[in-house]
Coordinates of C-alpha atoms in Angstrom, one line a residue:
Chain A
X474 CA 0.0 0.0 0.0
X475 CA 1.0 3.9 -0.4
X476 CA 3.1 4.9 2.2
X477 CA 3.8 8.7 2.8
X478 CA 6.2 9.8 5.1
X479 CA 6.9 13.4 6.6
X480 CA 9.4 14.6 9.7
X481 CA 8.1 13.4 12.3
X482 CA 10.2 15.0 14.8
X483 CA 9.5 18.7 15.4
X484 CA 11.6 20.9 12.9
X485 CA 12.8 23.9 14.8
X486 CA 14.2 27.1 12.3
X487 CA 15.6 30.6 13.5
X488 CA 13.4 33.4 12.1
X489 CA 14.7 34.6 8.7
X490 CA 15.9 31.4 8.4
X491 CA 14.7 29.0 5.1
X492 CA 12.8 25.9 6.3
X493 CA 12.5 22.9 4.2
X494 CA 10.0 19.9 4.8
X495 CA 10.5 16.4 3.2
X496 CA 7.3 14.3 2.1
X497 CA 8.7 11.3 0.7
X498 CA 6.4 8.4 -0.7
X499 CA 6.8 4.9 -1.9
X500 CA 5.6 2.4 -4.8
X501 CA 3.6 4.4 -7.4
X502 CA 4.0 8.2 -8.4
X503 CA 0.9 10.3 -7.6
X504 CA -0.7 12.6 -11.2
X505 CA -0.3 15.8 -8.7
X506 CA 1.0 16.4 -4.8
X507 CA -0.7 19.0 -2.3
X508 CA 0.5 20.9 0.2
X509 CA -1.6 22.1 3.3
X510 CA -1.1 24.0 6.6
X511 CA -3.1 22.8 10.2
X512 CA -3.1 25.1 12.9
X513 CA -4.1 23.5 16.0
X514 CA -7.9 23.7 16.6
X515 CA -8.6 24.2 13.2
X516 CA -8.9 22.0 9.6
X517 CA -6.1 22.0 6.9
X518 CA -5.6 24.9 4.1
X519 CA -4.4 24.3 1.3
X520 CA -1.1 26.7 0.1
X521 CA 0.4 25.0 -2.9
X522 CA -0.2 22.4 -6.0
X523 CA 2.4 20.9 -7.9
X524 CA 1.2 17.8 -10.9
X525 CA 3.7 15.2 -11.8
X526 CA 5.1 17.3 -14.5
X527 CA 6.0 20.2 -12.8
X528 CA 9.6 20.5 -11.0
X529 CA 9.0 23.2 -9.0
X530 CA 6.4 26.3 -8.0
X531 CA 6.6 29.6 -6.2
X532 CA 3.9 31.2 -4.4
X533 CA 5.1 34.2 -2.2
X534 CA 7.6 33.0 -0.2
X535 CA 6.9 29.1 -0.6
X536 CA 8.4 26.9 -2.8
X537 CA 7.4 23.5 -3.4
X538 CA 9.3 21.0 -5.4
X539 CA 8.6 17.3 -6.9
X540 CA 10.7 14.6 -7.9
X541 CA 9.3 11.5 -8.7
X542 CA 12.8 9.5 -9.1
X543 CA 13.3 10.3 -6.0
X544 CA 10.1 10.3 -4.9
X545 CA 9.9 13.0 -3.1
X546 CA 8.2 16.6 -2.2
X547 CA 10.2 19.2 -0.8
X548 CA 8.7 22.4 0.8
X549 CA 10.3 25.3 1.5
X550 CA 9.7 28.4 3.0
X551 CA 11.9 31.5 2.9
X552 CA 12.6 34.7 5.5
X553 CA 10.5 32.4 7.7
X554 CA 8.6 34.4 10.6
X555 CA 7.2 33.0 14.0
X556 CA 3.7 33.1 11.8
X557 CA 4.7 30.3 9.5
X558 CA 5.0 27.9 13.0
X559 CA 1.9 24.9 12.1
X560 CA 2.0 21.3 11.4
X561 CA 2.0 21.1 7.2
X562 CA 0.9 18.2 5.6
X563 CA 1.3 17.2 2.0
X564 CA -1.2 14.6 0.3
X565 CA -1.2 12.7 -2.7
X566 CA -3.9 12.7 -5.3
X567 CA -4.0 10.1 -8.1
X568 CA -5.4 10.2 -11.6
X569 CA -9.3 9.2 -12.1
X570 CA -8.9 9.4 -8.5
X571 CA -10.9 12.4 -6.4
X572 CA -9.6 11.8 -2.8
X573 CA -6.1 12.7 -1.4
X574 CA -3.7 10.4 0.8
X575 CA -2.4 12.8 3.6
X576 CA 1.2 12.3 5.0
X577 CA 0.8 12.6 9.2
X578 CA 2.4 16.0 8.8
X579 CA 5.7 17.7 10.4
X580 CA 5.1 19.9 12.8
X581 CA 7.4 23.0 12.6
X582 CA 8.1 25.9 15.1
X583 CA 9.6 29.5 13.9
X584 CA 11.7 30.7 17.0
X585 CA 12.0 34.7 17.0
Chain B
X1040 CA -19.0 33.0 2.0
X1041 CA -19.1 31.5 5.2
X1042 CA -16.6 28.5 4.2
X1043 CA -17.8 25.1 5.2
X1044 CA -19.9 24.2 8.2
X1045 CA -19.6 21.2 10.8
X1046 CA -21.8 20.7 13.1
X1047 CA -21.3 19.9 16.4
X1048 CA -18.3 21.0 17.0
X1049 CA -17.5 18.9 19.9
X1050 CA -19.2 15.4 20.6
X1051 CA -19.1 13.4 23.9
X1052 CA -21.1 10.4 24.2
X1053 CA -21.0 7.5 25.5
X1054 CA -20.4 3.6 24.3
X1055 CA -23.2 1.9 22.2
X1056 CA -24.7 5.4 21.2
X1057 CA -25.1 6.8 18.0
X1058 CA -23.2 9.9 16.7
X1059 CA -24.6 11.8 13.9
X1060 CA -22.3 14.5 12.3
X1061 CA -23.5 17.2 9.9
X1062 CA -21.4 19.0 7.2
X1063 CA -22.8 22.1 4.8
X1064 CA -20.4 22.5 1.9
X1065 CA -19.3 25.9 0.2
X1066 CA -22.2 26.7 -2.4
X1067 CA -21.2 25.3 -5.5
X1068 CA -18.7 23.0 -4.7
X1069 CA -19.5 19.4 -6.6
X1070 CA -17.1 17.3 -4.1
X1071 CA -17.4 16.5 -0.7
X1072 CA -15.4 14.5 1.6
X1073 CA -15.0 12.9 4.8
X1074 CA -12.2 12.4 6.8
X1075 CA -10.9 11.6 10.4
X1076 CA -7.7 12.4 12.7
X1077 CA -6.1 11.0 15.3
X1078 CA -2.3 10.9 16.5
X1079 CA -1.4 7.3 15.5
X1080 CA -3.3 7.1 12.1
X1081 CA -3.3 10.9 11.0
X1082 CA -5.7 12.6 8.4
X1083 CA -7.8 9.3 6.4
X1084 CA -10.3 9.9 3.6
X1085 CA -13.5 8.1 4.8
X1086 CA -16.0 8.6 1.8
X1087 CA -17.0 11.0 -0.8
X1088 CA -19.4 12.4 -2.6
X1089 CA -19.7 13.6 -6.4
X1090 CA -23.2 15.5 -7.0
X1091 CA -24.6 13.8 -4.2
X1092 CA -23.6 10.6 -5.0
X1093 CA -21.2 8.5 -2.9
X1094 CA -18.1 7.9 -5.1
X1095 CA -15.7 5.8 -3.1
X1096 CA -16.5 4.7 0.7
X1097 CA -13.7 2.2 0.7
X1098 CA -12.0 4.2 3.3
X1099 CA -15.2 3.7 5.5
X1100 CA -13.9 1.6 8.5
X1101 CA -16.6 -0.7 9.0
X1102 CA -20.4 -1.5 9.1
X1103 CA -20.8 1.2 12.2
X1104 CA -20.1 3.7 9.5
X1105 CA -22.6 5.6 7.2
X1106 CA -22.6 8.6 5.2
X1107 CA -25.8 10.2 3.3
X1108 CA -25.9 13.5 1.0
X1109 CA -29.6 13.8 0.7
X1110 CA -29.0 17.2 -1.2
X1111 CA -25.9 19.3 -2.3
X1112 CA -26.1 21.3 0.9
X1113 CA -25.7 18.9 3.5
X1114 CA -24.5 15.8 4.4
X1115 CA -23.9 13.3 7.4
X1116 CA -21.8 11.0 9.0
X1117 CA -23.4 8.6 11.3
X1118 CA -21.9 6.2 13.6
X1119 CA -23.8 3.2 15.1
X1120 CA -23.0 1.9 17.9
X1121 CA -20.1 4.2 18.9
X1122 CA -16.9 2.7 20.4
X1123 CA -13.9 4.2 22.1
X1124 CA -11.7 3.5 19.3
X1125 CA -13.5 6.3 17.1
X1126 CA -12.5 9.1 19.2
X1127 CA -10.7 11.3 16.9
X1128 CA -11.3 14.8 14.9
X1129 CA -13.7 14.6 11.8
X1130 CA -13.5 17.0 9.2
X1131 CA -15.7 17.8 5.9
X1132 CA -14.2 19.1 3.3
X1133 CA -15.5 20.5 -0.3
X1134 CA -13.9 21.0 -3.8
X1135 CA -15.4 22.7 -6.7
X1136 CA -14.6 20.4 -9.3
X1137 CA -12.6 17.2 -9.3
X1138 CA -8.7 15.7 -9.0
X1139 CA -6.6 18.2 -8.0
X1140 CA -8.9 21.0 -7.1
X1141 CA -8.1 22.2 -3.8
X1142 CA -9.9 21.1 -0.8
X1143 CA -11.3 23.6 1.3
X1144 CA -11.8 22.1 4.9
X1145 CA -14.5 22.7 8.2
X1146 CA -13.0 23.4 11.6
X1147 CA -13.6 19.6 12.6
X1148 CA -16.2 17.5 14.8
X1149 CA -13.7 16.4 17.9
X1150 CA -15.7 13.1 19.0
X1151 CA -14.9 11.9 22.3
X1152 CA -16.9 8.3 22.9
X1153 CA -16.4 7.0 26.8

């Protein structure tokens, strides 16, 4: 079965500092990966799409990037601010497929 | 727009009762899912719905599970009987169109069952 798998350890970054998550997955490639941000209490929202034949994309300061020899997501986010602190999750989506597999998320803290 | 809409927002019942959660999606939207999250398993896709109709409810955990969308404005999960074991946060979420349309989510049912 699809396994996805994201820091699980709290990833602590220096304001102004880049932070990068990993969302790695195994067996088959998904058609497009999501990104999403949880703030506790509260559902996901979605920040950033990137499809199977897309390397990388840039919204403000996030930066998402896909690699499916690797198999792997990375997401980035520059001149980070205490703001940005949340858990981010990426999911998976699959063509003829409508629902997302979400990786457990990586919780990450901004320190001013 | 008010974004989507669970209902309650927090649940505490006990053992052998029945649950029933409600979810109004964003006006227009044709998608709607369900989901539920806990620690150990994280975020899973339950069921959903496509105009109404459910689509894929293989994520469904069992029998105690059901989930109706008698019209595009409102759906529910029901659970019958409750059991400890589905204590976790339940969200609804809503899409416009399909695939990689982004998913805009509630603000969760937390369900405690004693």
């Amino acid at each position: 079965s699809q396994k996805i798998e994201q820091n699980s350890e709290a990833l602590n970054i220096q304001e102004g500092k880049t932070a990068t998550l990993t969302c790695n997955y195994t067996n088959y490639s998904p058609a497009y990966l999501q990104w999403y941000r949880q703030d506790p209490g509260r559902g996901p929202v979605f920040l950033l799409l990137i499809r199977e034949n897309e390397k990388e994309k840039r919204k403000e300061r996030l930066k998402v990037t896909f690699d499916t020899t690797l198999k792997q997501s990375l997401f980035h986010i520059t001149a980070s601010q205490p703001a940005d602190s949340a858990t981010y999750l990426c999911a998976l989506g699959w063509a003829g497929a409508d629902g997302l597999t979400f990786g457990k998320g990586t919780h990450l803290i901004i320190q001013p | 727009d008010a974004g989507v809409i669970q209902s309650p927002r927090h649940e505490v019942t006990e053992m052998g009762q029945e649950v029933t959660l409600r979810c109004k999606p964003i006006s227009g939207h044709d998608y709607l899912f369900w989901y539920r999250q806990t620690m150990m398993r994280g975020l899973e896709l339950l069921i959903y719905f496509n105009n109404n109709v459910p689509i894929d409810d293989s994520g469904m955990p069992e029998d105690r599970f059901s989930a109706k969308m008698p019209n595009a404005s409102f759906s529910t999960l029901k659970i019958q009987p409750s059991e400890p074991r589905d204590s976790a946060v339940y969200f609804c979420a809503s899409s416009f169109g399909q695939g990689a349309d982004e998913q805009y989510f509630g603000p969760g049912t937390r369900l405690t069952v004693t």
